[in-house]
Coordinates of C-alpha atoms and ligand atoms in Angstrom, one line a residue:
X400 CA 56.2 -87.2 -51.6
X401 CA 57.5 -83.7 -50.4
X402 CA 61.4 -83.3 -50.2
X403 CA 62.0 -83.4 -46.2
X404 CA 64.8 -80.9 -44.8
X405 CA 66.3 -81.0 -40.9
X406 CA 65.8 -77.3 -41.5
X407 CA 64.5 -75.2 -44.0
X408 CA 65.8 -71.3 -43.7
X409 CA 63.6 -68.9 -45.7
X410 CA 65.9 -65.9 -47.5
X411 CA 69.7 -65.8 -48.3
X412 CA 70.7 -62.5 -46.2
X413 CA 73.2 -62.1 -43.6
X414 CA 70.5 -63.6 -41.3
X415 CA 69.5 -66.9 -43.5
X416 CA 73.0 -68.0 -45.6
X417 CA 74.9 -67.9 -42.0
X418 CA 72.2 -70.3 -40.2
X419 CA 72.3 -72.5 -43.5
X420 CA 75.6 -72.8 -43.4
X421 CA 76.2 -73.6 -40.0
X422 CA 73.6 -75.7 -39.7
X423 CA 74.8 -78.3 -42.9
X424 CA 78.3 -78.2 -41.4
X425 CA 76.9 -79.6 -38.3
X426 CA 76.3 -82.4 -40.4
X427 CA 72.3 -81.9 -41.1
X428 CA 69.8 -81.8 -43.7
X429 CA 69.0 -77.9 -44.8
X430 CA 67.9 -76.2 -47.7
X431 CA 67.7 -72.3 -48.0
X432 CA 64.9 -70.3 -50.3
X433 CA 65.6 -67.2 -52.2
X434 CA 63.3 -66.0 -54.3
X435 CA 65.3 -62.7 -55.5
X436 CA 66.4 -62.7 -59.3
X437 CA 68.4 -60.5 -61.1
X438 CA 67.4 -59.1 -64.9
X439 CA 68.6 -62.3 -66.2
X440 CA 66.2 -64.2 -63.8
X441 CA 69.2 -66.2 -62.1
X442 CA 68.8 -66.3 -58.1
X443 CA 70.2 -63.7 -56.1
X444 CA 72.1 -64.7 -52.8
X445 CA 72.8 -62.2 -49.9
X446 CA 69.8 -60.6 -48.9
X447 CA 70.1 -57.0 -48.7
X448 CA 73.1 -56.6 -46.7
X449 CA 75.8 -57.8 -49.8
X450 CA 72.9 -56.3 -53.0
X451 CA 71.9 -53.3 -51.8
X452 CA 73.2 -52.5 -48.3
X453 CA 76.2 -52.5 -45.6
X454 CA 78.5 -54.0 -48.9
X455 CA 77.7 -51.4 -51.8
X456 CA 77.3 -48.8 -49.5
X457 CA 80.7 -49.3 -48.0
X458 CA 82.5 -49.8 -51.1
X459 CA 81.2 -46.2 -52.2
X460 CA 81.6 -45.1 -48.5
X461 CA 85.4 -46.1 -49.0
X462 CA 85.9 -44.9 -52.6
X463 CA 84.3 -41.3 -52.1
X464 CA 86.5 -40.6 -49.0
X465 CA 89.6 -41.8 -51.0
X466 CA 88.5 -38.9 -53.6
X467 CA 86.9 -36.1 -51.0
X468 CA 90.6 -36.7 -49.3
X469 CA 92.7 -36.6 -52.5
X470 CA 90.8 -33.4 -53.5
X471 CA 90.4 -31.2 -50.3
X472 CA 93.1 -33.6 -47.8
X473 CA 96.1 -34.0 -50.2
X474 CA 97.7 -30.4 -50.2
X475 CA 98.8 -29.9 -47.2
X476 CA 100.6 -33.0 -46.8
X477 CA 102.7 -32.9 -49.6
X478 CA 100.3 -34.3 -52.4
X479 CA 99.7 -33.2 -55.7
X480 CA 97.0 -34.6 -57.1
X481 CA 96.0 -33.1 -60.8
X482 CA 92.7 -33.0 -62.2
X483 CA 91.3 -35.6 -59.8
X484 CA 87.8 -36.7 -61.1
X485 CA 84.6 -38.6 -61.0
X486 CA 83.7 -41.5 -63.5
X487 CA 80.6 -42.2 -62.1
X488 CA 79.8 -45.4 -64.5
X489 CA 83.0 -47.2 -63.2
X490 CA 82.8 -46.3 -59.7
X491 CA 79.5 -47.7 -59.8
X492 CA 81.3 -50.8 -61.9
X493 CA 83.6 -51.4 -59.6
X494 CA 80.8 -51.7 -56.6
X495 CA 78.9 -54.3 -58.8
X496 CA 81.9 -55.9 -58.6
X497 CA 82.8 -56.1 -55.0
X498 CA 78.9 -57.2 -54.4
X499 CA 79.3 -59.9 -57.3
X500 CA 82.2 -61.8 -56.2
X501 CA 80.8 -61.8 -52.8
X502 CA 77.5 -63.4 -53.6
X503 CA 79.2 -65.5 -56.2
X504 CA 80.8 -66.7 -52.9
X505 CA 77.7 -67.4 -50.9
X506 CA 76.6 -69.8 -53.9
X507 CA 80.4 -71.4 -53.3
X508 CA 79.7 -72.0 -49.9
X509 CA 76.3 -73.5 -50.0
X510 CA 77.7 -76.1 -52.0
X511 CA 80.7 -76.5 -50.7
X512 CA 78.7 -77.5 -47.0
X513 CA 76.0 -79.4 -49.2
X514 CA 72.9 -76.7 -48.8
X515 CA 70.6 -77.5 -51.4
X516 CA 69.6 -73.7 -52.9
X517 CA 65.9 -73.6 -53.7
X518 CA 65.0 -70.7 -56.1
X519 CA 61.3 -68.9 -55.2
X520 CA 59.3 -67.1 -52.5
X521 CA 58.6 -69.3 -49.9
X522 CA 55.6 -69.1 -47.7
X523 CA 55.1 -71.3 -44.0
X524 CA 52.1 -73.4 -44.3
X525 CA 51.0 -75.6 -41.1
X526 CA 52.8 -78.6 -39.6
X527 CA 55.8 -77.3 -40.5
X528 CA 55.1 -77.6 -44.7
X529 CA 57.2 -75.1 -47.0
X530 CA 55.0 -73.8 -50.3
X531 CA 57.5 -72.5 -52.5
X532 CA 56.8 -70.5 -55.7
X533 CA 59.0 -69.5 -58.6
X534 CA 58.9 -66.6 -61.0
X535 CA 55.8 -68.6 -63.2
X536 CA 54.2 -69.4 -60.0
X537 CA 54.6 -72.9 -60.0
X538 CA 54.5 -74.4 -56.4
X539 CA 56.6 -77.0 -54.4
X540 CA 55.6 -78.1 -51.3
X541 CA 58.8 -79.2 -49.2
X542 CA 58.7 -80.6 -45.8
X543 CA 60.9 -79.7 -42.3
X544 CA 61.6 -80.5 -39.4
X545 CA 62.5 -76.9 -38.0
X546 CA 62.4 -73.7 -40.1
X547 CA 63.9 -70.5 -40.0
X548 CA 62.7 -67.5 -41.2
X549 CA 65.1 -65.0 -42.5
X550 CA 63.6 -62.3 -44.8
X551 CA 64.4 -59.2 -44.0
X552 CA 63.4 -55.8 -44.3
X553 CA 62.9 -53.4 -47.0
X554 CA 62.8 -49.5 -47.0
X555 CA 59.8 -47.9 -45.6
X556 CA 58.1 -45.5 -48.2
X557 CA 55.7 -42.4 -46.7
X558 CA 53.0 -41.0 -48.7
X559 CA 54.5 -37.4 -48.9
X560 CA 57.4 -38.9 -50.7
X561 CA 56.2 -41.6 -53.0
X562 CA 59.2 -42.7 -54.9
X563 CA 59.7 -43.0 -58.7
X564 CA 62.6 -44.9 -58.4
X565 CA 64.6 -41.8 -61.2
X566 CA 64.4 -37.9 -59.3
X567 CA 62.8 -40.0 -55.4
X568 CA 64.4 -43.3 -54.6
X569 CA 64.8 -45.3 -51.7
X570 CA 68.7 -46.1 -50.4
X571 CA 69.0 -48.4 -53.1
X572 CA 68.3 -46.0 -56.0
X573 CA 70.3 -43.7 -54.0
X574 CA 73.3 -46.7 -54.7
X575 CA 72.5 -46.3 -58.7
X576 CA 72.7 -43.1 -59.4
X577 CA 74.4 -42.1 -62.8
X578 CA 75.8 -38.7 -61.7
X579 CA 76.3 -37.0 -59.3
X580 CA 73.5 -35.3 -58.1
X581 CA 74.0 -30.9 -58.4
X582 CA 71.3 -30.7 -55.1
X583 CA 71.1 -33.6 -53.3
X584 CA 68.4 -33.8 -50.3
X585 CA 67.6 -36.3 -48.0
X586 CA 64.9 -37.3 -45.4
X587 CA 65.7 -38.8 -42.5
X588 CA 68.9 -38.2 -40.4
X589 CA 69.1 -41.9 -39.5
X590 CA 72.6 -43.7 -40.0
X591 CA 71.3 -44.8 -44.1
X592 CA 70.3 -41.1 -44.6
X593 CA 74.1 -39.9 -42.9
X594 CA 75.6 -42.4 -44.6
X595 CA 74.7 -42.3 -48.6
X596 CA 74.1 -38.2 -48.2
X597 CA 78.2 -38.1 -47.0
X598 CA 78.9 -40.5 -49.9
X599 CA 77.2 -38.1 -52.6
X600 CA 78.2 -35.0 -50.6
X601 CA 82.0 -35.9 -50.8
X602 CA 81.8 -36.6 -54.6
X603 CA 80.4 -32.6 -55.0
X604 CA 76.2 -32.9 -54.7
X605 CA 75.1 -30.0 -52.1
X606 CA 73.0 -32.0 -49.6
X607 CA 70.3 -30.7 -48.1
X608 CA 69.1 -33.7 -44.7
X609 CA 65.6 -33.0 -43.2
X610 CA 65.0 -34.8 -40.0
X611 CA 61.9 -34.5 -38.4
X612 CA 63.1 -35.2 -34.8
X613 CA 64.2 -32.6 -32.9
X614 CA 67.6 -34.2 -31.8
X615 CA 70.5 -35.9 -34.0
X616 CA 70.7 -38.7 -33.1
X617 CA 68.8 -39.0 -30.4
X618 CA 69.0 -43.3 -29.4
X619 CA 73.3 -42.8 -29.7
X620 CA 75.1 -41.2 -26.8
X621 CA 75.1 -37.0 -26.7
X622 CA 78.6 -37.0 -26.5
X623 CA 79.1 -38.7 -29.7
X624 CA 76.3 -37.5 -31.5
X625 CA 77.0 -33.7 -30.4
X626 CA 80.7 -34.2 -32.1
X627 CA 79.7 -36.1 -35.0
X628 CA 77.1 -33.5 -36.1
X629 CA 79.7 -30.8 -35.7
X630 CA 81.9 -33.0 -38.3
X631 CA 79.0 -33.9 -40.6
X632 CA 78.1 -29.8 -40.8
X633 CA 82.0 -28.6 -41.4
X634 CA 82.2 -31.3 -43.9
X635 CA 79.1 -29.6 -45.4
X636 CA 76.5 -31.5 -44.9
X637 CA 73.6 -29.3 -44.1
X638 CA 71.1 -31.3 -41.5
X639 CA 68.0 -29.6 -40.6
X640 CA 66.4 -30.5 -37.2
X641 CA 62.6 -30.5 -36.4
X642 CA 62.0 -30.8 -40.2
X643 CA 59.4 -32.7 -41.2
X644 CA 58.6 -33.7 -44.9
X645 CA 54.8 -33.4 -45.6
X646 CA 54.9 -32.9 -49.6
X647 CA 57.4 -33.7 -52.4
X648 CA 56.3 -33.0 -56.5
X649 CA 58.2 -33.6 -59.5
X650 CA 58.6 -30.9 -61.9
X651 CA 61.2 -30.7 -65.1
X652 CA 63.4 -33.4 -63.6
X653 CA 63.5 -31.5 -60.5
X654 CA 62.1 -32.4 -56.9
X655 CA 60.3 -29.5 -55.3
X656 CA 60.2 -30.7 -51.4
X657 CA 58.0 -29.1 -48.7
X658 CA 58.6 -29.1 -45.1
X659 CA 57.5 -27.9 -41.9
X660 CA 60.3 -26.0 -40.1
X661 CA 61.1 -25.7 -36.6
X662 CA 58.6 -22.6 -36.0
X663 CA 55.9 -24.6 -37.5
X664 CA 56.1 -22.7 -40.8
X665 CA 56.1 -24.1 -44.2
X666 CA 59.4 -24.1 -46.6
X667 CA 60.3 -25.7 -49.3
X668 CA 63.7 -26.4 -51.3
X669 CA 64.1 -28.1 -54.5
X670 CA 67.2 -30.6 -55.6
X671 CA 67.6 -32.9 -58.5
X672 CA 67.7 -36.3 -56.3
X673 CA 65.6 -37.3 -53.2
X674 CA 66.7 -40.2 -51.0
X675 CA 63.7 -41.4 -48.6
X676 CA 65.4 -43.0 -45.7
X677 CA 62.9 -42.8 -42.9
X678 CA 63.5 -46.2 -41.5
X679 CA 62.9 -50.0 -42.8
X680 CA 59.9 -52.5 -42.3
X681 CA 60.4 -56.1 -41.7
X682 CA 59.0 -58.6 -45.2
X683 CA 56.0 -60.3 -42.8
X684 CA 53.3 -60.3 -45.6
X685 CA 52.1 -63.6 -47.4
X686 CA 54.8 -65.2 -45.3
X687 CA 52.4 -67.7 -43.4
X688 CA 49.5 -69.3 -44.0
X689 CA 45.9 -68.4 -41.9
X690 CA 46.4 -71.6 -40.2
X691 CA 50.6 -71.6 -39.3
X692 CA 50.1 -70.5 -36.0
X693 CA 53.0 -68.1 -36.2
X694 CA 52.5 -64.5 -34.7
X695 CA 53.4 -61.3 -35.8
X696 CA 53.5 -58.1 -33.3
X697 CA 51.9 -54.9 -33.7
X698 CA 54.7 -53.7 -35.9
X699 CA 54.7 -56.9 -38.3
X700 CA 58.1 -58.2 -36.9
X701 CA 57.8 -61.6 -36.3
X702 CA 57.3 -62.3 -32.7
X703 CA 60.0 -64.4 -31.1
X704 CA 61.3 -65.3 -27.7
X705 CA 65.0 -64.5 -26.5
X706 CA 66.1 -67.5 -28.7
X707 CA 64.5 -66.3 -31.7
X708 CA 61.8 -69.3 -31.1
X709 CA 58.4 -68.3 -32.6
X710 CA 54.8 -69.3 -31.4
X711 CA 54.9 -72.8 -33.1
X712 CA 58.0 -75.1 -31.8
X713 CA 60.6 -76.1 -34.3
X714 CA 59.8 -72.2 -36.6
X715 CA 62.3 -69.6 -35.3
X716 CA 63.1 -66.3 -36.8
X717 CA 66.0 -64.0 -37.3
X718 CA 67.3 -60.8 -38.3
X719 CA 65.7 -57.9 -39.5
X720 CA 62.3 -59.4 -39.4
X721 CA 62.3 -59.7 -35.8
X722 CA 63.1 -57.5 -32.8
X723 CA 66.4 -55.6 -32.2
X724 CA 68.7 -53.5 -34.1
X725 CA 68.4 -54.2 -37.9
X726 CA 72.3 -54.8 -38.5
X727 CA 73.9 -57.7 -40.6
X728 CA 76.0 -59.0 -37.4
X729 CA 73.0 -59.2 -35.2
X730 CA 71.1 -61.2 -37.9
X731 CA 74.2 -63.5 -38.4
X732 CA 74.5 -63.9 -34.8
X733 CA 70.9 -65.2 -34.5
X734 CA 71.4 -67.3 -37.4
X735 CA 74.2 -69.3 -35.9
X736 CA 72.8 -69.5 -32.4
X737 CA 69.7 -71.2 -34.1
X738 CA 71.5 -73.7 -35.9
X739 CA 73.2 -74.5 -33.2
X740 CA 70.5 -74.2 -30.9
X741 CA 68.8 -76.8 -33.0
X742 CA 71.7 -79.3 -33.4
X743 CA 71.5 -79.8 -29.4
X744 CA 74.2 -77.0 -28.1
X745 CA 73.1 -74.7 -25.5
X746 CA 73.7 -70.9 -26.9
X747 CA 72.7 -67.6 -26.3
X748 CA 73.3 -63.9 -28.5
X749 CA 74.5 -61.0 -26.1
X750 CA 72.4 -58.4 -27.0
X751 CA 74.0 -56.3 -24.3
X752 CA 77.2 -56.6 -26.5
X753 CA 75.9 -55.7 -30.4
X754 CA 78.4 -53.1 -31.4
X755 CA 76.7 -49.9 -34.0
X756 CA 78.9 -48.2 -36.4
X757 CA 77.9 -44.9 -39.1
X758 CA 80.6 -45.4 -41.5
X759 CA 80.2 -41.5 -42.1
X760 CA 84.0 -40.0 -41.4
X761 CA 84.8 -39.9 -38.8
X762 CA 82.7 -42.9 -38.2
X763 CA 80.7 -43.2 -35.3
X764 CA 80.8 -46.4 -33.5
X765 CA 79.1 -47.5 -29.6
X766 CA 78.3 -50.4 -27.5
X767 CA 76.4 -50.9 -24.6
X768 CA 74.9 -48.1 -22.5
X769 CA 74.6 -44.3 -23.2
X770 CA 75.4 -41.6 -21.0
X771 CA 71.9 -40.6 -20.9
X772 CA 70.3 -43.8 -20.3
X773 CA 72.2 -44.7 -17.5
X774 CA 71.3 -41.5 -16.2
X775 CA 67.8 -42.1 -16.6
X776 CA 68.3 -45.5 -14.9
X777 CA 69.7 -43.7 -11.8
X778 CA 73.0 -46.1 -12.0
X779 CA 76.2 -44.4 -10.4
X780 CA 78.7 -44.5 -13.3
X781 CA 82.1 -42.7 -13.9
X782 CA 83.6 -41.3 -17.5
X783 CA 86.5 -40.7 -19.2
X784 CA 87.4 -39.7 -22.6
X785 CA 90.4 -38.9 -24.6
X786 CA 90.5 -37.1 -27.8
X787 CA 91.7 -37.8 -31.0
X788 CA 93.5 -35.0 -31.3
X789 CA 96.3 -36.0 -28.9
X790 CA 96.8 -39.1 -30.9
X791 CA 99.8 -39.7 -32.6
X792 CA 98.7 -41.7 -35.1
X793 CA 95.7 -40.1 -35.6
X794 CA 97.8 -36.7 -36.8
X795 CA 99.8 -39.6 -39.2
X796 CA 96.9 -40.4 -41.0
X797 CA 95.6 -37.1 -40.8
X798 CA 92.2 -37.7 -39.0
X799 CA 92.5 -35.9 -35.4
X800 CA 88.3 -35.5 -35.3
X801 CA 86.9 -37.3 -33.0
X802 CA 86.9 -38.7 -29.7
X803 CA 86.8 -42.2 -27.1
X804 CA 84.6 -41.8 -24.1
X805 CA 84.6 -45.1 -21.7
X806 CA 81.8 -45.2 -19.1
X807 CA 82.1 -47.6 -16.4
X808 CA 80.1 -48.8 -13.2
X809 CA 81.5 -45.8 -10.2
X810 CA 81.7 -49.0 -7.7
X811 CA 82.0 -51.9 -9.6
X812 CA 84.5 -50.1 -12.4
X813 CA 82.4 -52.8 -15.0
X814 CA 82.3 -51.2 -18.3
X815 CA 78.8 -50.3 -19.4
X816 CA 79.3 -48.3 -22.6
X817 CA 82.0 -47.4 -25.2
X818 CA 81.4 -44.4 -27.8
X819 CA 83.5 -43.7 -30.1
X820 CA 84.1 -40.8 -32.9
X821 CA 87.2 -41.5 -35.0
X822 CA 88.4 -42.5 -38.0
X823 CA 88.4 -46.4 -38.1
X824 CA 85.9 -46.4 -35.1
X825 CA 84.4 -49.7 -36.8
X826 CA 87.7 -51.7 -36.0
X827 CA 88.1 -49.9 -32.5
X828 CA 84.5 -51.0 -31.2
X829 CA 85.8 -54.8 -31.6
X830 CA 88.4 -54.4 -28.8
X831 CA 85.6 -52.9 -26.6
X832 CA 82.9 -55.5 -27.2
X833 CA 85.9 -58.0 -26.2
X834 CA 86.6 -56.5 -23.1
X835 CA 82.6 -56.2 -22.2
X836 CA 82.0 -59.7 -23.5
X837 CA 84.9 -60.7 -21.2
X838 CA 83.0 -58.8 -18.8
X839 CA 85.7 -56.2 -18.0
X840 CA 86.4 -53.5 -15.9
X841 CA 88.1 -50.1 -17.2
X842 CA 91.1 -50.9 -15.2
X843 CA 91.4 -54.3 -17.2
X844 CA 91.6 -52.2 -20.2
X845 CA 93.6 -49.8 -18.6
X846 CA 96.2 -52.3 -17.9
X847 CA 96.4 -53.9 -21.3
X848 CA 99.6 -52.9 -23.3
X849 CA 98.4 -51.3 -26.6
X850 CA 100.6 -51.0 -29.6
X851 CA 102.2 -47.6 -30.8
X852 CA 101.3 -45.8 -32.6
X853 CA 97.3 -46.9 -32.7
X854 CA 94.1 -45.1 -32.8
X855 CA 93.5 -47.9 -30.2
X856 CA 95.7 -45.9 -27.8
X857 CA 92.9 -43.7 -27.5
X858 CA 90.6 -46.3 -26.3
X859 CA 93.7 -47.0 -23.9
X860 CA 93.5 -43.7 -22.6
X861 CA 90.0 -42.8 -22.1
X862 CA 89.6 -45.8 -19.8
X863 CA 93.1 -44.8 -18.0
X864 CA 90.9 -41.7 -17.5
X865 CA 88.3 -42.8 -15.9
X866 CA 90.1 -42.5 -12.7
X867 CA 91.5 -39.5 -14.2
X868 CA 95.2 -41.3 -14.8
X869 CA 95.4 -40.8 -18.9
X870 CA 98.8 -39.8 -19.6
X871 CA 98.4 -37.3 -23.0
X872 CA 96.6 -34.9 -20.4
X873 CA 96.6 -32.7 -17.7
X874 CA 95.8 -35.1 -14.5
X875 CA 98.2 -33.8 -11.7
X876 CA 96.7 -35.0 -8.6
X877 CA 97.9 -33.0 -5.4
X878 CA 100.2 -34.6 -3.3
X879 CA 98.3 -36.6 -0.2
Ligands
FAD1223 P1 68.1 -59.5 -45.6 O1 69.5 -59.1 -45.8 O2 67.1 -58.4 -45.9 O3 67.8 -60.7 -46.4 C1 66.5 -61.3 -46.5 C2 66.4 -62.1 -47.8 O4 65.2 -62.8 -47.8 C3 66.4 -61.3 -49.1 O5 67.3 -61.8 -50.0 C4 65.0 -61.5 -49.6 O6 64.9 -61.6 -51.0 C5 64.6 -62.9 -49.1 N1 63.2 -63.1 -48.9 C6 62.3 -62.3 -48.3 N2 61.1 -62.9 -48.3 C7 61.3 -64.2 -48.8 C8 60.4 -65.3 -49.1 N3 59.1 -65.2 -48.8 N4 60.9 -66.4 -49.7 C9 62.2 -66.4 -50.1 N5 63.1 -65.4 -49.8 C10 62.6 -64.3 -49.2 N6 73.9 -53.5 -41.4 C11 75.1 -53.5 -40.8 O7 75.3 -54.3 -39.9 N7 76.2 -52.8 -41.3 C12 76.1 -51.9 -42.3 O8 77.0 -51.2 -42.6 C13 74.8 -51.8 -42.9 N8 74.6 -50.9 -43.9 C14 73.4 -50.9 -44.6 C15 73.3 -50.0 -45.6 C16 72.1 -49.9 -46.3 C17 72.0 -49.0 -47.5 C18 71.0 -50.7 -45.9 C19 69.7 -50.7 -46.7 C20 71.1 -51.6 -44.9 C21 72.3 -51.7 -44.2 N9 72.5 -52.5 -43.1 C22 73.7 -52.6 -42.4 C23 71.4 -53.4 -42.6 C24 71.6 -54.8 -43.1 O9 71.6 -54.9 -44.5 C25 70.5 -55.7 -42.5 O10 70.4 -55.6 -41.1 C26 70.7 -57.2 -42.9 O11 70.8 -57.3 -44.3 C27 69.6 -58.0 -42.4 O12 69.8 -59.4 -42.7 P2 68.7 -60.4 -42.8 O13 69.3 -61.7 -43.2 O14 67.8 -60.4 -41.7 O15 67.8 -59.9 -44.1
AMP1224 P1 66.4 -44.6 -39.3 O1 65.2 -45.4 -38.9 O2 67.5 -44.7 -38.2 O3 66.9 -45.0 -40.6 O4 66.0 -43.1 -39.3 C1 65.0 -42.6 -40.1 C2 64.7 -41.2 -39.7 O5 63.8 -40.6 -40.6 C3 64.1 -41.0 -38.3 O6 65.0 -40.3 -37.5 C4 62.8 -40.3 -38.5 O7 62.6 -39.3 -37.5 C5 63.0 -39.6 -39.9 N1 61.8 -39.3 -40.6 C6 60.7 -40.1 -40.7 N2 59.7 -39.5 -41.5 C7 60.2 -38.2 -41.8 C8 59.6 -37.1 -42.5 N3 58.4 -37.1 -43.1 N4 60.4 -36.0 -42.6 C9 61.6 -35.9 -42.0 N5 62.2 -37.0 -41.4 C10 61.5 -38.1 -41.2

């Protein structure tokens, strides 16, 4: 007879090893399937978000910024640095590191909560049956009471750029290279594309980002987006706007890449390393059976309700593979609203209230509403920013870029939106998503007491000035 779970989650991401976990240490039955292996054909836990996304990326995010600083940022404070340089080798150690202990971790905690870790691919067969194949093909069929499907996305690859995984990769080849790139280009101004071209543009590649849209950034607020392009291009990143890749070939190690410019006109450039980040596509295929009765949309996301219910009762999906923004929070969020949806508790994901961050630097970092959109909506809102540049602590750590804009309801005061440019943005955007969580208005946050010296104090200002009352400016009122 079949081995019968409470819940079976399919894939070991942010997404899947949160629901599992949650769902044992409410005290039921669950299993979770991976079927990723490393070259020594052990099981790989952690999806892509610890492997080959937000963790690697941010550990070489962290250490290029450490060396673009000591290089071009020490000098004028007082540093003297010597013949800084790269070993790329151990950088890239050091990264394999990080994203080792951490999925060593995951394996901790599933047996430290009693998951039982099933190694393979697993497919959804009907009445809620689990086929599961390993790496020889050999199938288990387990049984479940509710399942959750989990499995992510991978990159999308477009036929003008076909990758060979050495001189065109995909954002994890773009986490491997050996060297630093002399030319570096990129396609697709999306926050991968910003983020790995500013990690191989600090450590010395000239990079080259075509986007094909004719606005950066066009889904984050103007403000925001307006500033952090100004930062990107200073820091030397080129981005080119309304440029659309139709043909890539690879000649003597080098990449000749041809676009169509703004005027419509062909151009090309060559560099030693693509990166193809145009976007990610959910893993849909040879997931269910004919006969599951679980629908995909138009897209191949998995089609789900508000509470990540599917179209058969008892199989819910999460993460990247359905709807919404395709960020390792909003997956875990799912994941534990699931397993507790399914233990009995009542629970719901605010999807009003999923912070963004580009971990570029400054970083950019938003939740809720856009200038622009409530605009478009017709909603009466008020603003108010405050710049980095009048922040104490900001000068301290010498990062003054950047800015906090607050928007608020104009009669209800509600806060709809924060957008932030600074450094450490990722750590502001919590205290924001508390107060709109909380359901708070900019006075509330005006009102709080903020410690000094913060980069916080920003965020203290900007809503102070939305009625104009920030202190670090010039907001004399005339006398009534
Ligand atoms: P995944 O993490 O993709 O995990 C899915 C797992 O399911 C995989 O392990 C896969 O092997 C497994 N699987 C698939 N099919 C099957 C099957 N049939 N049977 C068994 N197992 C299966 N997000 C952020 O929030 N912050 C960031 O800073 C950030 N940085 C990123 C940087 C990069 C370079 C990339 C590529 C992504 C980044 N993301 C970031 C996005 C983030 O990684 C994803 O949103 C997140 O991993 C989604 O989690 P998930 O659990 O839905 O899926
Ligand atoms: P994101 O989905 O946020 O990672 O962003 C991917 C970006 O790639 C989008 O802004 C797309 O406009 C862009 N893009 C997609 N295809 C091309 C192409 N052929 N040339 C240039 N940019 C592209």
């Amino acid at each position: 007879m079949a081995d019968k779970y409470d819940i079976i989650v399919i894939g070991s991401g942010p997404g899947g090893y949160v629901a599992a976990i949650r769902a044992a240490q409410l005290g039921m039955k669950v299993a979770c399937v991976e079927g990723w292996l490393d070259e020594k054909d052990q099981q790989v836990l952690g999806g892509t978000c610890l492997n080959v996304g937000c963790i690697p990326s941010k550990a070489l995010l962290e250490i290029s910024h450490k060396y673009e600083e000591a290089k071009h940022g020490f000098e004028h404070q007082g540093l003297i640095a010597g013949n800084l340089d790269v070993d790329v080798p151990k950088m890239m150690a050091h990264k394999n590191g990080i994203v080792k202990n951490l999925t060593g971790g995951i394996a901790g905690l599933f047996k430290a909560n009693g998951v039982k870790s099933i190694t393979g691919w697993g497919t959804v067969l009907s009445k809620k049956q689990v086929s599961v194949k390993d790496k020889d093909d050999k199938e288990t069929i387990y049984e479940a009471e509710n399942i959750i499907i989990a499995t992510g996305s991978r990159p999308i690859e477009i036929p003008p750029a076909k990758l060979d995984n050495d001189r065109i990769v995909d954002s994890t080849g773009a986490l491997e290279f050996d060297e630093v790139p002399k030319r570096l280009g990129v396609i697709g101004a999306g926050i991968i594309g910003l983020e790995l071209g500013s990690v191989w543009n600090r450590l010395g590649s000239e990079v080259t980002v075509l986007e094909a849209q004719d606005k950066f950034l066009p889904t984050v607020d103007q403000t925001i987006a307006k500033d952090g392009l100004k930062h990107f291009t200073k820091q030397g990143l080129e981005i080119k706007l309304k440029a659309r890749v139709t043909h890539t070939e690879v000649k003597r190690n080098l990449v000749y890449v041809t676009y169509e410019d703004a005027d419509g006109k062909e151009q090309q450039f060559k560099c030693d390393r693509l990166i193809v980040s145009v976007g990610r596509t959910p893993n849909s295929e040879k997931l269910f059976s004919s006969d599951s009765g679980v629908n995909l949309d138009e897209r191949g996301f998995v089609f789900v309700d508000d509470d990540c219910l599917t179209s058969v009762p008892g199989i819910y999906a999460i993460g990247d593979v359905v709807r919404g923004p395709m960020l390792a929070h909003k997956a875990s969020e799912e994941g534990i609203a699931v397993a507790d949806r399914i233990a009995g508790e009542k629970t719901e994901v605010n999807y009003d209230c999923i912070p963004n961050v580009i971990y570029t630097h400054p970083e950019l970092a938003w939740v809720g509403q856009t200038e622009e959109e409530l605009k478009a909506e017709g909603e009466p809102y008020k603003v108010g920013t405050f710049s980095m540049a009048a922040n104490g602590r900001a000068m301290a750590a010498n990062a003054t870029e950047g800015l906090v804009k607050v928007i608020a309801h104009e009669k209800t005061d509600r806060i709809l939106g924060v957008h932030i440019v600074s450094h450490q943005a990722s750590e502001m955007i919590a205290q924001a998503v508390i107060a709109m969580e909380f359901g708070a208005s900019a006075e509330d946050l005006a009102l709080t007491c903020f410690a000094h010296p913060t980069l916080s104090e920003s965020l203290h200002e900007a809503a102070m000035n939305v009625d104009g009352k920030a202190i670090h400016k010039a907001n004399r009122r005339k006398k009534k």
